[in-house]
Coordinates of C-alpha atoms in Angstrom, one line a residue:
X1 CA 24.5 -22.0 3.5
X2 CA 26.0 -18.3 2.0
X3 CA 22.2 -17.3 3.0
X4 CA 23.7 -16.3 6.7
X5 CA 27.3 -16.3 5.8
X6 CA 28.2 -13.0 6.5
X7 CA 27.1 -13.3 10.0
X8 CA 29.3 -16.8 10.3
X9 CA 31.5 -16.5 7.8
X10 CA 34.5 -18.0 10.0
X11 CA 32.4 -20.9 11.4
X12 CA 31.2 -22.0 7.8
X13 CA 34.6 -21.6 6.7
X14 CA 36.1 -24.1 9.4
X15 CA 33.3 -26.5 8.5
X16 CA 34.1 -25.9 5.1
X17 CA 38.0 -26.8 5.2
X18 CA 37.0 -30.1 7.7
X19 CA 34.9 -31.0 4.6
X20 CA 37.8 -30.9 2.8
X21 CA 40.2 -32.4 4.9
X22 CA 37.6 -35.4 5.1
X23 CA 37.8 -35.0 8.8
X24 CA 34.0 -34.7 8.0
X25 CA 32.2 -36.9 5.2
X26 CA 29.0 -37.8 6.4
X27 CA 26.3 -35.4 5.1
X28 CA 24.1 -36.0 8.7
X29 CA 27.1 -34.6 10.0
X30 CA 26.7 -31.4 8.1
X31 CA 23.1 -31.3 8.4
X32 CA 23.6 -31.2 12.3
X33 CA 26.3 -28.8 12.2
X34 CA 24.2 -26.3 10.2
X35 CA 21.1 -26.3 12.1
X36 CA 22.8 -26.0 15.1
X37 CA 24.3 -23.3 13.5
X38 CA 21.2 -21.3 12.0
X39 CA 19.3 -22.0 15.0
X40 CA 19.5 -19.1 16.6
X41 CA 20.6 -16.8 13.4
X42 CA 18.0 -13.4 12.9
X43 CA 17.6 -12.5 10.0
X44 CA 18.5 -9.2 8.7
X45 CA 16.2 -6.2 8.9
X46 CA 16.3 -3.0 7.8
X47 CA 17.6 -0.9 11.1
X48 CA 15.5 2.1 10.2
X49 CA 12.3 0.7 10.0
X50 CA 11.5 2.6 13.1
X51 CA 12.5 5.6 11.5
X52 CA 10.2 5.2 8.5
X53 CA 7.1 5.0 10.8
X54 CA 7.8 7.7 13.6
X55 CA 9.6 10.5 11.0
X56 CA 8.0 9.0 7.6
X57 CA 4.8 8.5 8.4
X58 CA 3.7 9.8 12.1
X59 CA 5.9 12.8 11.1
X60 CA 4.9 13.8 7.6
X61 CA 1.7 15.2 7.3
X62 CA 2.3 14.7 2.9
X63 CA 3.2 11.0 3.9
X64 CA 0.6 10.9 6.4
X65 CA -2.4 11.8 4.3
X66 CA -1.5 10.0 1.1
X67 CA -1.0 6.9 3.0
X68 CA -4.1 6.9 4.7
X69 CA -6.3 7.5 1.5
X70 CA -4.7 4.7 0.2
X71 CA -5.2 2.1 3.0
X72 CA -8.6 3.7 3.5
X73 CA -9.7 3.2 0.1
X74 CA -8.6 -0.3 0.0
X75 CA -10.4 -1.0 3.3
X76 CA -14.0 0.3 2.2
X77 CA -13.5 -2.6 -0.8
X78 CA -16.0 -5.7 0.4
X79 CA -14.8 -9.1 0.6
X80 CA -17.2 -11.4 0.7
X81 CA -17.1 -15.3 1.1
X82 CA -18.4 -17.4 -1.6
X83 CA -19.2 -20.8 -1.8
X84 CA -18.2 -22.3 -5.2
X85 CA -21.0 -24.9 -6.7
X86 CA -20.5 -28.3 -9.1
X87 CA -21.6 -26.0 -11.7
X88 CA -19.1 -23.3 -11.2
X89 CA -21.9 -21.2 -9.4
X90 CA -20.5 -18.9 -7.1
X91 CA -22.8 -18.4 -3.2
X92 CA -22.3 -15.5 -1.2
X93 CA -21.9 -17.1 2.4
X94 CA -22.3 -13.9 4.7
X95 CA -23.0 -16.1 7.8
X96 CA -20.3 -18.0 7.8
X97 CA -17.8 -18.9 10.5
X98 CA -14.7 -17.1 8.6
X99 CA -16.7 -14.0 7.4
X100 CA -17.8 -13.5 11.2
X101 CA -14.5 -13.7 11.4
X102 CA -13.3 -11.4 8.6
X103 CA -15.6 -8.6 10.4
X104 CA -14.4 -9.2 14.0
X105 CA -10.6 -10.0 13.1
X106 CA -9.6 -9.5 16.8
X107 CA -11.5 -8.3 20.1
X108 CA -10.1 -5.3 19.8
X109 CA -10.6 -4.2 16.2
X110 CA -13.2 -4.0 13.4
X111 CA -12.7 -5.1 10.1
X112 CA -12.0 -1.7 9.0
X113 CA -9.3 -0.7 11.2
X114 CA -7.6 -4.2 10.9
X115 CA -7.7 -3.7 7.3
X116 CA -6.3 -0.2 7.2
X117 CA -3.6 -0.8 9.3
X118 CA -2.5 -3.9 7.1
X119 CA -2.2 -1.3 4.4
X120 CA -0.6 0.9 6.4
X121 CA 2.2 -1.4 7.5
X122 CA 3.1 -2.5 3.8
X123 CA 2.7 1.0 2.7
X124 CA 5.5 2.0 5.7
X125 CA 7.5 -1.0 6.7
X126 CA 6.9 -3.0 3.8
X127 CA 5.9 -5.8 5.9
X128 CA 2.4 -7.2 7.1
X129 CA 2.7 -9.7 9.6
X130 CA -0.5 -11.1 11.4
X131 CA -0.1 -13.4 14.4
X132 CA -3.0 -16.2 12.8
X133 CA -2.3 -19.3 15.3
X134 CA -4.2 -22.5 13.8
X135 CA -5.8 -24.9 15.9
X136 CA -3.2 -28.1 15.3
X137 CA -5.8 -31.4 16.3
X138 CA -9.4 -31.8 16.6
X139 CA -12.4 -30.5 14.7
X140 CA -11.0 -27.2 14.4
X141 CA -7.9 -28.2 12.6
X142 CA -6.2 -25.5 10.6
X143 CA -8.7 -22.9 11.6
X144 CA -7.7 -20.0 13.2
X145 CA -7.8 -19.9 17.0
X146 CA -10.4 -18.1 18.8
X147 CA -7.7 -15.0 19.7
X148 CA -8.5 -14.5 15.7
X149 CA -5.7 -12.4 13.7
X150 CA -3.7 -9.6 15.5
X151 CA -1.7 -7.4 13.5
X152 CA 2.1 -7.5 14.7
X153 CA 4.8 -4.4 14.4
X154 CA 7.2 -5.1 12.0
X155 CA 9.6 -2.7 13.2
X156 CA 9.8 -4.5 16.3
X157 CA 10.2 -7.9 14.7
X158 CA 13.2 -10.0 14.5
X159 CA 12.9 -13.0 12.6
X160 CA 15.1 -16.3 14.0
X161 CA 15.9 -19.1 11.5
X162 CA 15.1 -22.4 13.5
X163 CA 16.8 -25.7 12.0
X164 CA 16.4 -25.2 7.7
X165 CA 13.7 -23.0 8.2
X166 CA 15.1 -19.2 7.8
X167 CA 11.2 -18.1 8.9
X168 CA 11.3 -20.5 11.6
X169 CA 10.3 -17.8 14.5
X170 CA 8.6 -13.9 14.7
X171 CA 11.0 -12.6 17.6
X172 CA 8.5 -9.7 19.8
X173 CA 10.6 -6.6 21.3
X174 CA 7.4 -4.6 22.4
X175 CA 8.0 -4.5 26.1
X176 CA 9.0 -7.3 26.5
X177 CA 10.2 -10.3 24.4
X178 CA 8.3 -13.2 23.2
X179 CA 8.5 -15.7 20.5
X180 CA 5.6 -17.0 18.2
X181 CA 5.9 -19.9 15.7
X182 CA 6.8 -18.8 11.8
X183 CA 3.4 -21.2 11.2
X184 CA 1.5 -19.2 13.0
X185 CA 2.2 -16.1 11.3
X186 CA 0.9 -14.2 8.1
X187 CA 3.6 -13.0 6.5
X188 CA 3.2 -10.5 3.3
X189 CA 5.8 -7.8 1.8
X190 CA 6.9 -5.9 -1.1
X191 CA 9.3 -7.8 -2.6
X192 CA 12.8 -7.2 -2.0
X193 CA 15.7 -8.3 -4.8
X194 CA 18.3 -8.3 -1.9
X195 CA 19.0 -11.9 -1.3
X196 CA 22.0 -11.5 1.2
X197 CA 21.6 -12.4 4.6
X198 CA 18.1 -13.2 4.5
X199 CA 16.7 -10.0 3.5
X200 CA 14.6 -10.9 0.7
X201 CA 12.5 -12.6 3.6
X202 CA 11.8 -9.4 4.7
X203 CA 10.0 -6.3 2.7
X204 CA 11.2 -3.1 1.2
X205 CA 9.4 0.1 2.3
X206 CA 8.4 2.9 0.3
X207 CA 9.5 5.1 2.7
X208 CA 12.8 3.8 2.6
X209 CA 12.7 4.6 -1.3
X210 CA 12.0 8.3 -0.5
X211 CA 13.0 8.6 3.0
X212 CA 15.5 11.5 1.6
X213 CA 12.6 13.6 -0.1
X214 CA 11.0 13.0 3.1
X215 CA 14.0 14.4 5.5
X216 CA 14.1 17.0 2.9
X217 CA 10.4 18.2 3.5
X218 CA 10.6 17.8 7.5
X219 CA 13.9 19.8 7.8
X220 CA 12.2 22.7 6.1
X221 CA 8.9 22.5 8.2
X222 CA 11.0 22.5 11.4
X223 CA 12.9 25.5 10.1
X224 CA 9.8 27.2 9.3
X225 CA 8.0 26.6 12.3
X226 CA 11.7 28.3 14.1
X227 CA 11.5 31.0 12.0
X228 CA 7.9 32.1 12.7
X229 CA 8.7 31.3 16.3
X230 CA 11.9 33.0 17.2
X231 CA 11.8 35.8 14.1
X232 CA 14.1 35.8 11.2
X233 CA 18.0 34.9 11.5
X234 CA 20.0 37.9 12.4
X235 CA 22.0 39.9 10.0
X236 CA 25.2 42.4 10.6
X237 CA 24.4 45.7 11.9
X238 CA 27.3 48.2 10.9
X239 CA 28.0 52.0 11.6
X240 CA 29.2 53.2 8.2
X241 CA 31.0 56.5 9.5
X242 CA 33.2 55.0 12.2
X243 CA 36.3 53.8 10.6
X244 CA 37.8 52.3 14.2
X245 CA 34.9 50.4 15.0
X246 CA 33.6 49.4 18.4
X247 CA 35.4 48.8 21.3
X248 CA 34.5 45.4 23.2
X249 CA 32.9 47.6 25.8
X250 CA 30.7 49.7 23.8
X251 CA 29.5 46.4 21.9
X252 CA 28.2 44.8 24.8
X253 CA 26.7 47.6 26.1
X254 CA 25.0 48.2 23.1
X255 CA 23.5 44.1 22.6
X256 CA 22.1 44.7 26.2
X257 CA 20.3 48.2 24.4
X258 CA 18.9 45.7 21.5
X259 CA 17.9 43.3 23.7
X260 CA 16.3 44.8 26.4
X261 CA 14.4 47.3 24.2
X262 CA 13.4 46.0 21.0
X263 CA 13.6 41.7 20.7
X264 CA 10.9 41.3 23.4
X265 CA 8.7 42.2 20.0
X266 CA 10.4 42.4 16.9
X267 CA 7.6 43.8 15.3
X268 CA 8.5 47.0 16.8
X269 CA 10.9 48.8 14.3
X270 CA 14.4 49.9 16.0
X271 CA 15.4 53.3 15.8
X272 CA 18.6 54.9 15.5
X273 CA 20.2 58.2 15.7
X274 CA 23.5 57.7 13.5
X275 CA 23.5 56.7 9.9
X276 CA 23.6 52.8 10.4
X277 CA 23.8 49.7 7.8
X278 CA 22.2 46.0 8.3
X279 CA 23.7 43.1 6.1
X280 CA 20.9 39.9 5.8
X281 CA 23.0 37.1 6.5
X282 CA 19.9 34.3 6.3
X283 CA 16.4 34.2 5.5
X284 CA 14.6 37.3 5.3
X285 CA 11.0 35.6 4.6
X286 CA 9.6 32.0 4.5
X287 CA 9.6 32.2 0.9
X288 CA 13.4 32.2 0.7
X289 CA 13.0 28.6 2.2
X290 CA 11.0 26.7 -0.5
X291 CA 9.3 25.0 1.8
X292 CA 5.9 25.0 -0.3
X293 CA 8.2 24.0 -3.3
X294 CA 9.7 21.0 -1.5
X295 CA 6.6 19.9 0.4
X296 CA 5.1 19.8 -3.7
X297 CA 8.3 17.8 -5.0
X298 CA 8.0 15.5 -2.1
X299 CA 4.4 14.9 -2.7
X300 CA 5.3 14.3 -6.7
X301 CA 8.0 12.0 -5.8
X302 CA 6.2 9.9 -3.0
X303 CA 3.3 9.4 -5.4
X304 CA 5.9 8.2 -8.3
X305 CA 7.1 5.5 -5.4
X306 CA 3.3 4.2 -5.0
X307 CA 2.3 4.4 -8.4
X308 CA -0.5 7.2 -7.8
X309 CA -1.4 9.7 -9.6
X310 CA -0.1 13.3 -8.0
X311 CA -2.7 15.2 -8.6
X312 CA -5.0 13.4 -6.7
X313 CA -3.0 14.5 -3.5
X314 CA -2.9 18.4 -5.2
X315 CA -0.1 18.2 -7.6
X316 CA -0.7 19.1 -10.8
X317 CA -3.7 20.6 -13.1
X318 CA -6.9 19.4 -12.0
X319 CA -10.1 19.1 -14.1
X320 CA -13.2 16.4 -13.8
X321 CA -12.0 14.4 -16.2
X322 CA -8.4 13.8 -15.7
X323 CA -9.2 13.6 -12.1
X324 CA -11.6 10.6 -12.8
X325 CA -9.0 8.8 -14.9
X326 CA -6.5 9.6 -11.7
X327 CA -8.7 8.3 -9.6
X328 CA -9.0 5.2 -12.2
X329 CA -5.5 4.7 -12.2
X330 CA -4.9 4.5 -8.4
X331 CA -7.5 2.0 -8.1
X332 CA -5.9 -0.3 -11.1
X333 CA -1.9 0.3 -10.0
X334 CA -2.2 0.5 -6.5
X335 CA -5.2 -0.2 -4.7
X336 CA -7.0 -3.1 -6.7
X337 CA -3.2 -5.1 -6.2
X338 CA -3.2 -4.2 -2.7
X339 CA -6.7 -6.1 -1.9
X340 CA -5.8 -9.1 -4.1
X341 CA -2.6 -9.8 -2.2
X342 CA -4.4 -9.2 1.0
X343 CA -7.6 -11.6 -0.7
X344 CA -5.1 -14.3 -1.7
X345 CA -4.0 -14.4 1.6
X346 CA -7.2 -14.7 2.7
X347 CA -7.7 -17.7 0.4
X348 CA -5.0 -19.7 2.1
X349 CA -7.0 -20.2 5.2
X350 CA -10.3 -21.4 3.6
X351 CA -9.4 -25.0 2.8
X352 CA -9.5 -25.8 6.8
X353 CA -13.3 -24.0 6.8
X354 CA -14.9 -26.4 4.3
X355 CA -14.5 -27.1 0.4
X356 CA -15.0 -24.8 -2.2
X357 CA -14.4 -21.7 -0.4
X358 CA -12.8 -18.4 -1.8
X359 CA -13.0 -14.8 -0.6
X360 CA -13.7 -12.4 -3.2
X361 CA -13.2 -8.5 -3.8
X362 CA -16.3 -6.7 -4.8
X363 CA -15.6 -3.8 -7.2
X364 CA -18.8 -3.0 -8.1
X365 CA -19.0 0.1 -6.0
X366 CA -16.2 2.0 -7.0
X367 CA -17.4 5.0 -9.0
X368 CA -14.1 5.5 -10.6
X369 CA -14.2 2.1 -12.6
X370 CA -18.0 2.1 -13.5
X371 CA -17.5 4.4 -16.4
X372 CA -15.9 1.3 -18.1
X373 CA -18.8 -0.5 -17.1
X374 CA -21.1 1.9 -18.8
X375 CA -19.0 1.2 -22.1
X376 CA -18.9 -2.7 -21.5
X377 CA -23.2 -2.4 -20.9
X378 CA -23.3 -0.8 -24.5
X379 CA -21.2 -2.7 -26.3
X380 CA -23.0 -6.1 -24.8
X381 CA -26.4 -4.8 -25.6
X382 CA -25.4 -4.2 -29.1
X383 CA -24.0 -7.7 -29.2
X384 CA -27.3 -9.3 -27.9
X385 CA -29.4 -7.1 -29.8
X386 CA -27.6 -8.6 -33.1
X387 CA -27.3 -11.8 -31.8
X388 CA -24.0 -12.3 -31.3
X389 CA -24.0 -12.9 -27.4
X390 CA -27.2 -14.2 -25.0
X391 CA -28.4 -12.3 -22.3
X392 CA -27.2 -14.9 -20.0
X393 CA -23.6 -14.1 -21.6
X394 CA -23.9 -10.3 -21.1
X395 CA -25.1 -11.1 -17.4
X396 CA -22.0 -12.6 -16.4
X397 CA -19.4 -10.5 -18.0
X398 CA -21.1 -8.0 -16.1
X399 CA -20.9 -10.0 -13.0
X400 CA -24.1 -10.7 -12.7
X401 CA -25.2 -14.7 -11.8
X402 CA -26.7 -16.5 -15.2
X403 CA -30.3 -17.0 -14.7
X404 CA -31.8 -20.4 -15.4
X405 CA -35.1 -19.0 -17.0
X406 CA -36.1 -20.2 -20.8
X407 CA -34.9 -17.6 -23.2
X408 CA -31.7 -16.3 -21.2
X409 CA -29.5 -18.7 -23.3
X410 CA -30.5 -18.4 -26.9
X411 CA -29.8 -15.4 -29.3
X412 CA -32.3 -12.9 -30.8
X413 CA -32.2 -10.8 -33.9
X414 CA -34.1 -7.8 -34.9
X415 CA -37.2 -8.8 -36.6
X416 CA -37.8 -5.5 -37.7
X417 CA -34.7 -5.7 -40.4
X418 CA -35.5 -6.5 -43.8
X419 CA -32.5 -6.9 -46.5
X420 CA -32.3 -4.1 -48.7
X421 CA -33.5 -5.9 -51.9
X422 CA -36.8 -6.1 -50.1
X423 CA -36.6 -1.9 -49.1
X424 CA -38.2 -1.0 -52.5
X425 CA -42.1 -0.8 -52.7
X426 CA -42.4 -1.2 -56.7
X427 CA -41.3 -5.0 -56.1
X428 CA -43.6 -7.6 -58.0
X429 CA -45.6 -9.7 -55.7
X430 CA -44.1 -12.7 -57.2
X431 CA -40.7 -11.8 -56.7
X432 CA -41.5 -10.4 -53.4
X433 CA -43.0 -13.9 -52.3
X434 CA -40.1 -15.8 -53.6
X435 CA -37.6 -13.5 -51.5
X436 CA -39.6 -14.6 -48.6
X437 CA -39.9 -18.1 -49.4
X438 CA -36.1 -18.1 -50.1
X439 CA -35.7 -16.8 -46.5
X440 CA -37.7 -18.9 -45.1
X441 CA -39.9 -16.3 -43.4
X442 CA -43.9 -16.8 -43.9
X443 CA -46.5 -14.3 -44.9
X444 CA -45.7 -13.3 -48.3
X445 CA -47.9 -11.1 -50.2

């Protein structure tokens, strides 16, 4: 109930005092009241949402290019369908109904387009919300409908709580209205911790986070770009020998003399025949603005907000090797998260598609994580080599499938090692055969 209470606080509050007054005691009395009342109740958004895509991120080249690496990385990531065995065997399923699916989302986009735009929309709105209407009788029941999965705005969402349910319908404002079923949307978002009026339904942008930074950096392109078009602001220009000054007349007539001949091209240097002083009163170069400086700060702070490294996006010192551990790192802290949520998602529709489904995130082509790889290969062959692990063991911590021929299960040692008490060559035979024998190895001298 305080969930919308701000927006009803006075009808709440008259239902609550006819509680008390017992002009109201049965509890399907208050049920009714209340979804009448939250029937029609949206919840609250975030008013600038709009704002974060057309000056954020259509308007920000900084914002711009770091958000589409991100999403672009996270869409080249595979997701393939598996089919999950009695044994616990996994079975790629590439033909199947939901990864035809998966690569055709809608009949307008690819897989890769759908995918970067769902990146993009958490990335700017905070919000993902796919329009995935489910088939509700027949065969078909709980798969996805043949218009497949359409990406929605979220800054042109309004969601409407319908009875108890505060996600009960995705309100449409693009052109026109129209209304689609809460069940028959995909709803994913950065969490919010604002819990009043709904809003923890909805998702916090990471523009919104740095949307300052971001005015910051787009104030001092626009003033830039004025400058380099219009020429530098204007200063005072004074006559240091004449104490009286100029008479109204005699200034106007001499802005018309400026004008006409010299700000058609203020390259042309003005020329004067008294003894005359200029004061700067603004910018006398782009450098006075900062603009670099701030575009850099921006770049540093909007990375911080996304958990990226900065100088992947030409902040900071770069060398090969820091710049493969950056690269590491945006993988592990943003991109890597990113896929699972959009993966687990994923997962949620399977069950309607046949049992033991699961989509999956392949990895294993991302340079920047396979020099752990290279480390985890040594450090299993050492540990088959000596016995401590099979080969089918270092197979699938590798990711590789275990392999059902003899041998891949049991463990090996070096038969080339021989105890140091057997190293020396001056040995007696008998002793040497009875070391042997007491090893139970064969072929003693």
């Amino acid at each position: 109930m305080n969930l919308f209470k701000s927006k009803h606080k006075k009808k709440l509050e008259q239902l609550e005092k006819a509680i008390s007054e017992g002009r109201i005691t049965s509890s399907q009395d208050v049920a009714r009241i209340l979804q009448n009342l939250n029937s029609t109740l949206p919840l609250r958004r975030d008013s600038n949402m709009d704002k974060y895509v057309k000056e954020g991120f259509e308007g920000n080249s900084d914002v711009f290019g770091i958000l589409m690496t991100l999403a672009t990385k996270s869409a080249q990531i595979p997701i393939k369908i598996y089919k999950v065995q009695k044994n616990g065997k996994e079975i790629e399923q590439p033909n199947h109904e939901f990864a035809q699916l998966l690569r055709k989302p809608n009949f307008y986009q690819s897989q890769m387009e759908f995918r970067m735009a769902w990146h993009l929309f958490k990335y700017t709105t905070g919000d993902v919300m796919v329009r995935a209407a489910r088939y509700s009788r027949g065969m078909s029941q709980g798969r996805i409908d043949k218009a497949g999965m359409m990406l929605l705005p979220p800054q042109n969402i309004e969601i409407i709580a319908k009875g108890n349910n505060p996600l009960g319908i995705y309100r449409a404002f693009i052109n026109e209205q129209f209304d689609i079923a809460g069940e028959n949307v995909w709803h994913e978002r950065f969490p919010s911790l604002t819990y009043e009026d709904g809003r923890n339904f909805r998702g916090t942008s990471p523009l919104k986070v740095a949307m300052n930074i971001i005015n910051l950096q787009n104030a001092g392109q626009e003033q830039a770009a004025k400058l380099l078009k219009g020429g530098f602001p204007p200063g005072i220009v004074s006559f240091d020998e004449m104490q009286s000054g100029l008479t109204s007349t005699q200034e106007q007539q001499w802005r018309s003399k400026y004008k006409s001949k010299y700000q058609k091209d203020i390259s042309i240097p003005i020329f004067t025949a008294g003894k005359v002083d200029f004061t700067q009163i603004g910018y006398s170069n782009l450098k006075d603005l900062q603009v670099l400086e701030m575009d850099e700060n921006g770049t540093k702070k909007l990375c911080r907000t996304l958990s990226v490294p900065g100088m992947l996006f030409g902040v900071g010192e770069t060398t090969y090797n820091n710049m493969l551990m950056a690269e590491k790192a945006m993988y592990q802290n943003r991109v890597l998260p990113d896929v699972q949520q959009f993966v687990d998602g994923l997962n949620t529709f399977l069950p309607a598609y046949g049992d033991g489904l699961i989509a999956k995130a392949d990895t294993s082509g991302i340079e920047a994580l396979q020099a752990d790889r290279e480390k985890m290969v040594n450090v299993l062959e050492k540990a088959i080599r000596n016995g401590m692990a099979s080969p089918n063991d270092g197979a699938e911590a590798l990711g590789f499938e275990r392999s059902d021929d003899p041998g891949m299960d049991d463990r090996y040692i070096q038969s080339g090692l021989i105890p140091i008490s057997m190293s020396s060559g001056e040995m007696p035979v008998d002793e040497n055969n009875a070391e042997y024998n007491r090893r139970g190895l064969e072929n003693g001298m």
